[in-house]
Amino acid sequence: MASKSSISSKILKKAKKELRSEIEALMSAMSPEDRITQSSDVYNQLINHELFQKAKRVSIFLSMPEELNTIPIVKKIFEQEKKCFIPRIIFGSQRMDMVLMSTAEEIDALPVGKYGLRQPATVETEAIESGGLDLMIMPGVAFDKEGHRLGHGMGYYDVYLKRYKEHFGHYPNTIAVAFKQQIVQSVPVGPNDVTINQVLHQENQN
């Protein structure tokens, strides 16, 4: 007979899978104009946010075509002379590092790799090992207004955040950027899911 915890785990996994499918369908139906409008709106919210304005060390994900466009955010980070860190994932494990980049042009020149991701080939300066982060700008599939986040199921960000807390004794400030289609009433979460500070989307004004 299966234990209660294993049954609960199966239910949680199924709920997350179903929600991912629902959100991905909504996002695939978005028009290019809607993507541009919402990306611009969230960009303006972020760059005027107190946490972003005060941050000197920022990590940012490089958006995939279906995600909210983060390239203008990357450019603003360098324009304001902040230190910019981007993810580097070791596939087949849960290892992710946040790697310091020198210029926006260096990021533009990164080759497209597995799953269409662009990332550095090596880790020269990692965020945790070089002083931490003032702000982590995070991706995800779905979010609720309590800061619960549904990722793609690999656990890279949750594992990284826990590693960060083990090193510094606290989490970094975290802000997710998302389309309004990604905001739901409730995200199913388990004990290993880390809550984020805030989600910026088109209907969320500071």
PDB file of N, CA and C in Angstrom, residues 4 7 13 23 26 39-40 83 116-117 140 143 147 155 172 187 190-191 199:
ATOM      1  N   LYS A   4       0.858   7.824   2.452  1.00  0.00           N
ATOM      2  CA  LYS A   4       0.105   9.059   2.232  1.00  0.00           C
ATOM      3  C   LYS A   4       0.953  10.103   1.525  1.00  0.00           C
ATOM      4  N   ILE A   7       1.251   9.351  -2.202  1.00  0.00           N
ATOM      5  CA  ILE A   7       0.000   9.671  -2.886  1.00  0.00           C
ATOM      6  C   ILE A   7      -0.119  11.186  -3.059  1.00  0.00           C
ATOM      7  N   LYS A  13       2.083  16.439  -8.333  1.00  0.00           N
ATOM      8  CA  LYS A  13       2.740  16.375  -9.649  1.00  0.00           C
ATOM      9  C   LYS A  13       1.714  16.481 -10.773  1.00  0.00           C
ATOM     10  N   ILE A  23      -1.583  26.887 -18.882  1.00  0.00           N
ATOM     11  CA  ILE A  23      -0.906  28.175 -19.076  1.00  0.00           C
ATOM     12  C   ILE A  23      -0.188  28.213 -20.417  1.00  0.00           C
ATOM     13  N   LEU A  26      -2.624  29.063 -23.078  1.00  0.00           N
ATOM     14  CA  LEU A  26      -2.980  30.481 -23.062  1.00  0.00           C
ATOM     15  C   LEU A  26      -1.875  31.336 -23.681  1.00  0.00           C
ATOM     16  N   SER A  39       5.077  43.112 -22.314  1.00  0.00           N
ATOM     17  CA  SER A  39       6.511  43.147 -22.000  1.00  0.00           C
ATOM     18  C   SER A  39       6.955  44.569 -21.686  1.00  0.00           C
ATOM     19  N   SER A  40       6.451  45.531 -22.453  1.00  0.00           N
ATOM     20  CA  SER A  40       6.801  46.938 -22.232  1.00  0.00           C
ATOM     21  C   SER A  40       6.253  47.431 -20.897  1.00  0.00           C
ATOM     22  N   LYS A  83      25.965  45.116 -12.000  1.00  0.00           N
ATOM     23  CA  LYS A  83      26.569  43.843 -12.381  1.00  0.00           C
ATOM     24  C   LYS A  83      25.454  42.883 -12.793  1.00  0.00           C
ATOM     25  N   GLY A 116      16.975  25.538 -26.785  1.00  0.00           N
ATOM     26  CA  GLY A 116      16.938  26.913 -27.254  1.00  0.00           C
ATOM     27  C   GLY A 116      17.483  27.923 -26.274  1.00  0.00           C
ATOM     28  N   LEU A 117      18.158  27.433 -25.227  1.00  0.00           N
ATOM     29  CA  LEU A 117      18.707  28.331 -24.205  1.00  0.00           C
ATOM     30  C   LEU A 117      20.074  28.865 -24.619  1.00  0.00           C
ATOM     31  N   GLY A 140       9.091  31.736 -14.855  1.00  0.00           N
ATOM     32  CA  GLY A 140       8.195  30.714 -14.343  1.00  0.00           C
ATOM     33  C   GLY A 140       7.076  30.465 -15.340  1.00  0.00           C
ATOM     34  N   PHE A 143       2.006  31.820 -11.665  1.00  0.00           N
ATOM     35  CA  PHE A 143       2.214  32.461 -10.367  1.00  0.00           C
ATOM     36  C   PHE A 143       0.860  32.795  -9.756  1.00  0.00           C
ATOM     37  N   GLY A 147       2.792  34.837  -4.178  1.00  0.00           N
ATOM     38  CA  GLY A 147       4.196  34.613  -4.495  1.00  0.00           C
ATOM     39  C   GLY A 147       4.561  33.172  -4.755  1.00  0.00           C
ATOM     40  N   GLY A 155      13.395  22.215 -11.107  1.00  0.00           N
ATOM     41  CA  GLY A 155      13.835  22.629  -9.775  1.00  0.00           C
ATOM     42  C   GLY A 155      15.083  23.489  -9.715  1.00  0.00           C
ATOM     43  N   PRO A 172      17.877  35.931  -1.518  1.00  0.00           N
ATOM     44  CA  PRO A 172      17.978  37.248  -2.136  1.00  0.00           C
ATOM     45  C   PRO A 172      16.579  37.818  -2.365  1.00  0.00           C
ATOM     46  N   VAL A 187      -1.462  28.472  -7.060  1.00  0.00           N
ATOM     47  CA  VAL A 187      -0.458  27.563  -7.627  1.00  0.00           C
ATOM     48  C   VAL A 187      -0.255  26.400  -6.663  1.00  0.00           C
ATOM     49  N   GLY A 190       4.649  22.416  -3.169  1.00  0.00           N
ATOM     50  CA  GLY A 190       5.118  21.384  -2.264  1.00  0.00           C
ATOM     51  C   GLY A 190       6.138  21.952  -1.304  1.00  0.00           C
ATOM     52  N   PRO A 191       6.716  21.120  -0.439  1.00  0.00           N
ATOM     53  CA  PRO A 191       7.650  21.593   0.587  1.00  0.00           C
ATOM     54  C   PRO A 191       8.963  22.139   0.034  1.00  0.00           C
ATOM     55  N   VAL A 199       5.395  39.432  -7.886  1.00  0.00           N
ATOM     56  CA  VAL A 199       5.227  39.115  -9.305  1.00  0.00           C
ATOM     57  C   VAL A 199       4.752  40.376 -10.014  1.00  0.00           C
TER      58      VAL A 199
END
